Tab-separated table of C-alpha atoms in Angstrom:
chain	number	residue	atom	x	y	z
M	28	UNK	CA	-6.009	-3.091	4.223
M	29	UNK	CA	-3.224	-4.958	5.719
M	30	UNK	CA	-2.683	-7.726	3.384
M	31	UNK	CA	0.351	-9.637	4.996
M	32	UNK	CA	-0.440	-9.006	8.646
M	33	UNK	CA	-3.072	-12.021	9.965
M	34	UNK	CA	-6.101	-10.369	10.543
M	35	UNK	CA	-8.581	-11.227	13.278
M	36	UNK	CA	-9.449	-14.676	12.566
M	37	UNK	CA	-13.490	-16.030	13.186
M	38	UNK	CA	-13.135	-19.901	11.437
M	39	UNK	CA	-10.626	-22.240	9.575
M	40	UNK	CA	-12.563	-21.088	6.588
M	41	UNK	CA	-11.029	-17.569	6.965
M	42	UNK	CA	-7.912	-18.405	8.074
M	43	UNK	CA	-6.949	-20.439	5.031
M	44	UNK	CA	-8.678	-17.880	2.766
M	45	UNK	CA	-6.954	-14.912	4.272
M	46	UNK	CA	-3.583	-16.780	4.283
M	47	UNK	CA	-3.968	-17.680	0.555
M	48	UNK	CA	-5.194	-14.481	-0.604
M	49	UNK	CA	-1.883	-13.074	1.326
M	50	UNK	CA	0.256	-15.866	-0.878
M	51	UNK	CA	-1.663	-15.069	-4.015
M	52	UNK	CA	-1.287	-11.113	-3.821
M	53	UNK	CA	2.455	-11.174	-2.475
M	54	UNK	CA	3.557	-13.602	-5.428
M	55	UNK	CA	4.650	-16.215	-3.069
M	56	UNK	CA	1.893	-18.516	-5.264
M	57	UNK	CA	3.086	-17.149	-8.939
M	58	UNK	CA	0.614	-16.312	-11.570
M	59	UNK	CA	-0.261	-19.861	-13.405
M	60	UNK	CA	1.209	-21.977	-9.742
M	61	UNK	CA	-1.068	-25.455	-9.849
M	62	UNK	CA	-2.281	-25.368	-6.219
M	63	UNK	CA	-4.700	-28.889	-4.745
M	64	UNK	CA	-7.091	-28.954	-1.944
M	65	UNK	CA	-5.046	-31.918	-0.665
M	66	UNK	CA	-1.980	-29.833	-0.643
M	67	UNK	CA	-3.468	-27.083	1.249
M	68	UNK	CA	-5.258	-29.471	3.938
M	69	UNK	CA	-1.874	-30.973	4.019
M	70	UNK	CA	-0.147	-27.645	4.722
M	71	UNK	CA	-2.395	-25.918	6.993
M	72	UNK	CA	-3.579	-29.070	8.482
M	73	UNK	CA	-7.325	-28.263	8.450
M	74	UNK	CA	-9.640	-31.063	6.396
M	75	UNK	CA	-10.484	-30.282	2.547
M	76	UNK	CA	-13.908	-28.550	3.208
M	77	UNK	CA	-12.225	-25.240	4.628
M	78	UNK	CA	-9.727	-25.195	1.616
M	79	UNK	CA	-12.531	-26.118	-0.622
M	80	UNK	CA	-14.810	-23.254	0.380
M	81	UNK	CA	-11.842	-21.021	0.312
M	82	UNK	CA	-11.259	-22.174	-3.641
M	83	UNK	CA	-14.148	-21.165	-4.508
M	84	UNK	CA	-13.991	-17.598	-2.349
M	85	UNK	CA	-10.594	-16.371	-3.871
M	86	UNK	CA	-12.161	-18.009	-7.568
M	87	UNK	CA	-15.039	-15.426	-7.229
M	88	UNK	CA	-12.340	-12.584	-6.631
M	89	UNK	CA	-10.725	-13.623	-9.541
M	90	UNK	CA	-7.453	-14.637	-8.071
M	91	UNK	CA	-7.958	-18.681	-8.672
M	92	UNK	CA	-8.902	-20.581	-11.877
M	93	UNK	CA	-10.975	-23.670	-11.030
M	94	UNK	CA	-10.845	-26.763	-13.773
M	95	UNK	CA	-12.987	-29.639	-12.579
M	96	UNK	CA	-11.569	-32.599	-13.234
M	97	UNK	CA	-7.969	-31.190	-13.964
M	98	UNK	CA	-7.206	-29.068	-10.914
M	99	UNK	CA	-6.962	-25.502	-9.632
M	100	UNK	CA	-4.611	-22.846	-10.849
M	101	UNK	CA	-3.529	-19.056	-9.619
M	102	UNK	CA	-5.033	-17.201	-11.892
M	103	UNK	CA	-2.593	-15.178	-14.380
M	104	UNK	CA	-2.898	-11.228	-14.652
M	105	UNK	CA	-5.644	-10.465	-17.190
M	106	UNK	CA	-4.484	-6.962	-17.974
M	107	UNK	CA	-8.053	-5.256	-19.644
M	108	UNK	CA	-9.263	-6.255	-15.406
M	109	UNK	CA	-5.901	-4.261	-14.655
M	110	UNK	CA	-6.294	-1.475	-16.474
M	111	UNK	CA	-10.432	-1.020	-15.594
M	112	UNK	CA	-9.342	-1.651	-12.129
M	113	UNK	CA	-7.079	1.195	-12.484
M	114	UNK	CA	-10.062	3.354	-14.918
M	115	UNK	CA	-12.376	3.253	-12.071
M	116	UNK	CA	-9.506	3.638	-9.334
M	117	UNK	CA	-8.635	6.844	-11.251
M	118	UNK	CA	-11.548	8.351	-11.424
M	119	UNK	CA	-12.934	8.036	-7.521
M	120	UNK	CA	-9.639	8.737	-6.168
M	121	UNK	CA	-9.444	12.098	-8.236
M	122	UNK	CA	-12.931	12.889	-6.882
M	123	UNK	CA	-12.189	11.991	-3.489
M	124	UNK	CA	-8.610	14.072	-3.751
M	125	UNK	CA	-10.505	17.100	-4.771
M	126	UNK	CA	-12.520	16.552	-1.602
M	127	UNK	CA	-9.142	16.368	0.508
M	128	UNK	CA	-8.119	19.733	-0.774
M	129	UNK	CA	-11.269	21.446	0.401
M	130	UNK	CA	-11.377	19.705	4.039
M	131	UNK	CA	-9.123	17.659	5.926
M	132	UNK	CA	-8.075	16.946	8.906
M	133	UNK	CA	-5.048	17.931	10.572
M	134	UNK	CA	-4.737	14.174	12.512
M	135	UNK	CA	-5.071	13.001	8.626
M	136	UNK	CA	-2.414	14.959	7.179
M	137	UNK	CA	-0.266	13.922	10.134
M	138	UNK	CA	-0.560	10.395	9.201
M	139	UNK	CA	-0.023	11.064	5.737
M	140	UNK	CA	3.745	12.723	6.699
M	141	UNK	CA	4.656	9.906	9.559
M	142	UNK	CA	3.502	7.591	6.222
M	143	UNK	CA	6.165	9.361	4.028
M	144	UNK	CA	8.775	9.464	6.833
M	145	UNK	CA	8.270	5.065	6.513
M	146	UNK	CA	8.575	4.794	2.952
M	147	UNK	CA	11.993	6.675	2.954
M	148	UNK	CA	12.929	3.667	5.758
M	149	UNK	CA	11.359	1.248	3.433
M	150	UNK	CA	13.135	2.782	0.620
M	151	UNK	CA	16.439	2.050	2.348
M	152	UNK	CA	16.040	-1.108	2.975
M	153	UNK	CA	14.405	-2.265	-0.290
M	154	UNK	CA	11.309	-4.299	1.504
M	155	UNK	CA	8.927	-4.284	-1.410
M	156	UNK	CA	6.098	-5.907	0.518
M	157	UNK	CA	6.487	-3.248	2.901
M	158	UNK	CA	6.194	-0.533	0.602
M	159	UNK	CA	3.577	-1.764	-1.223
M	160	UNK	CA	1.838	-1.491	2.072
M	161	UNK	CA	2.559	2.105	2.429
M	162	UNK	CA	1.310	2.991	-0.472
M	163	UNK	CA	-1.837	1.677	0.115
M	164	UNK	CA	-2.379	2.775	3.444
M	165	UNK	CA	-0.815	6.060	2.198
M	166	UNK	CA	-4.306	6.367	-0.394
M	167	UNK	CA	-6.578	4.913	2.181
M	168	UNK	CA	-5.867	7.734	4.931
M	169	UNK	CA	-6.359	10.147	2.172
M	170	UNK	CA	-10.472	8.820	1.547
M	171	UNK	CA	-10.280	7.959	5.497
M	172	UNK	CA	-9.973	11.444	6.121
M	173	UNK	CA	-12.533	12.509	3.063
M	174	UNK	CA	-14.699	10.293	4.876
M	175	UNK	CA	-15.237	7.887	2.049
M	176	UNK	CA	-14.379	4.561	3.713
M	177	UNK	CA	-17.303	2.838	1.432
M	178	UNK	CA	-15.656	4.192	-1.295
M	179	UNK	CA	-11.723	2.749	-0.626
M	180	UNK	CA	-13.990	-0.460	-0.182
M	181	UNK	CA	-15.229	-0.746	-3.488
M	182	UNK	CA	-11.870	0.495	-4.981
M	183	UNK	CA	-10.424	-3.150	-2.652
M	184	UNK	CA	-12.939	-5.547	-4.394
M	185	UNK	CA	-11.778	-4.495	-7.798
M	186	UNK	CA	-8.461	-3.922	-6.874
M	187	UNK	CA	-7.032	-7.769	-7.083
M	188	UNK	CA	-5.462	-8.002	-10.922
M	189	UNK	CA	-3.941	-4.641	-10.662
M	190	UNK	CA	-2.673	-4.964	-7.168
M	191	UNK	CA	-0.591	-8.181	-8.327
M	192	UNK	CA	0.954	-5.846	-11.102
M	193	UNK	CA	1.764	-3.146	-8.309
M	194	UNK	CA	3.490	-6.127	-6.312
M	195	UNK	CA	5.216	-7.978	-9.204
M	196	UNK	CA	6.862	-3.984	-10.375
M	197	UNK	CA	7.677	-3.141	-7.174
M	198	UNK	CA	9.452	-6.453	-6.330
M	199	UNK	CA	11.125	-6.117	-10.183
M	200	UNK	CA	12.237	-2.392	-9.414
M	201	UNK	CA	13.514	-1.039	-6.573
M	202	UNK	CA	13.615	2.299	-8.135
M	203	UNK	CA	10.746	4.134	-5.420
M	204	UNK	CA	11.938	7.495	-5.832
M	205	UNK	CA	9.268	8.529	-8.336
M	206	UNK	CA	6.488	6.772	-6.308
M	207	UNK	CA	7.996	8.613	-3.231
M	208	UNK	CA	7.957	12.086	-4.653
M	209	UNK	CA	4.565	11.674	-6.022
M	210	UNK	CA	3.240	11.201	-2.382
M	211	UNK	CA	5.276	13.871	-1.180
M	212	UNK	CA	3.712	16.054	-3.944
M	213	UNK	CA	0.297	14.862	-3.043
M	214	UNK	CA	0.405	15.722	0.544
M	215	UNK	CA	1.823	19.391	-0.294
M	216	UNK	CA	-1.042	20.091	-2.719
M	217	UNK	CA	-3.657	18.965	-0.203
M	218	UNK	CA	-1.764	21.204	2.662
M	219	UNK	CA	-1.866	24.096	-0.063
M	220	UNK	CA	-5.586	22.989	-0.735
M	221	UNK	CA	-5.274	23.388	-4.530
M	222	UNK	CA	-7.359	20.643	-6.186
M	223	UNK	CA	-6.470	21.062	-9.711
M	224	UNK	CA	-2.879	20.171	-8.979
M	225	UNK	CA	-3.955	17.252	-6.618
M	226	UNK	CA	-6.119	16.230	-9.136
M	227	UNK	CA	-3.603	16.140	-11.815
M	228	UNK	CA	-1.134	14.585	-9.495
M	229	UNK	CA	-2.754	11.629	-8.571
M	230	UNK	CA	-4.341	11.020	-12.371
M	231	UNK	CA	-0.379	11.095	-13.396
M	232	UNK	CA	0.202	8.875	-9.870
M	233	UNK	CA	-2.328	6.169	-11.174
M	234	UNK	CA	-1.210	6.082	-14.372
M	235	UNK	CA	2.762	5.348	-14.109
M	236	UNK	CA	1.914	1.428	-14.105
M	237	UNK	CA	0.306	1.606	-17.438
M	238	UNK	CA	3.817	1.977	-19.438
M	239	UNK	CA	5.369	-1.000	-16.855
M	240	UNK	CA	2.299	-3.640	-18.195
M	241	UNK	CA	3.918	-4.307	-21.290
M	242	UNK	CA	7.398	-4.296	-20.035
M	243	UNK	CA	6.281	-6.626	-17.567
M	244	UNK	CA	4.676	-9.013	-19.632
M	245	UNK	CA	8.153	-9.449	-21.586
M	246	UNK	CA	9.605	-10.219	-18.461
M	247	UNK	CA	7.090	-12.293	-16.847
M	248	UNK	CA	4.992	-13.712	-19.734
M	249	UNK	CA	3.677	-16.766	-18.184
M	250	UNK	CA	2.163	-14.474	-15.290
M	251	UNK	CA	-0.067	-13.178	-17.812
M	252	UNK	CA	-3.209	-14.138	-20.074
């Protein structure tokens, strides 16, 4: 999914949902931010029911904190969501690799090298929002091509705590090369069709964030419960 890129838009509902989830997951609303359903009418001058109904959306996915009476708040990163996000990421993507390395397409693979070939641009030019895009289309061609679309889409609604950790350490480091080489190593062991390594590649892949949490939550403690 194309988080930053409007997507096809069918009410005022969606578009200020869409919009704010876009805010929320590219920290341009910070962890903890005190957001109002006046504000928002305000800013995307629509009335307070859309923005209402879109509270209480984005509150379901975790990303808002609701207070009656006292106001509405961007949620902050709980970190046990983040890291069962990432358990259950780890362990379907590691399935679905295995899958890759047994059958995949050669239009699939393709994408996966012209997807490389953009995060060495994006590399060079440091656009973290960008690469962070990449990478996730990077994972979602791999279960596209495994046929596992289902899948990638119930890895996306548990995805949202552990995405804004992705975001906040990409934005903090510009340092890609690891992340690079790990999808370059990921595409060779699917071309070579050996699963073990794949396997073992993309366990290591999903785990590199684990040792940023804590660093992260030095930096950035108020982003954080």
């Amino acid at each position: 999914m194309d988080y930053f890129k409007k997507p096809l838009i069918s009410s005022t509902r969606d578009a200020v949902y869409h919009t704010l989830k876009a805010q929320i997951l590219s920290l341009a609303l910070l962890p903890g931010a005190t957001i109002s359903e006046k504000e928002m009418s305000v800013s995307f001058n629509v009335s307070r029911t859309p923005v209402r109904e879109s509270f209480v959306q984005l509150a379901q996915e975790g990303l808002l904190d609701i207070y009656p009476q006292r106001g509405t708040v961007v949620s902050r990163i709980d970190l046990e969501l983040v890291d069962e996000a990432r358990f259950i990421r780890e362990h379907l993507e590691s399935a679905v690799i295995r899958l890759a390395c047994l059958s995949f397409p050669e239009e699939s693979l393709r994408l996966l090298q012209m997807n490389l070939a953009s995060q060495k641009v994006c590399m060079d030019e440091q656009d973290f929002k960008k690469m962070f895009e990449l990478d996730e289309e990077f994972h979602r061609t791999i279960f596209e091509g495994c046929k596992k679309m289902n899948t990638w889409a119930v890895i996306g609604q548990i995805n949202v705590h552990l995405n804004r950790t992705r975001m906040l350490r990409l934005a903090t480091d510009h340092h890609w090369d690891e992340l690079y080489a790990q999808h370059g190593q990921i595409v060779d062991a699917i071309q070579e069709q050996q699963p073990d390594k794949a396997e073992k590649l993309i366990r290591a892949h999903l785990q590199v964030g684990i040792a940023d949490q804590a660093l992260l939550k030095e930096k950035f403690p108020t982003y954080f419960k």
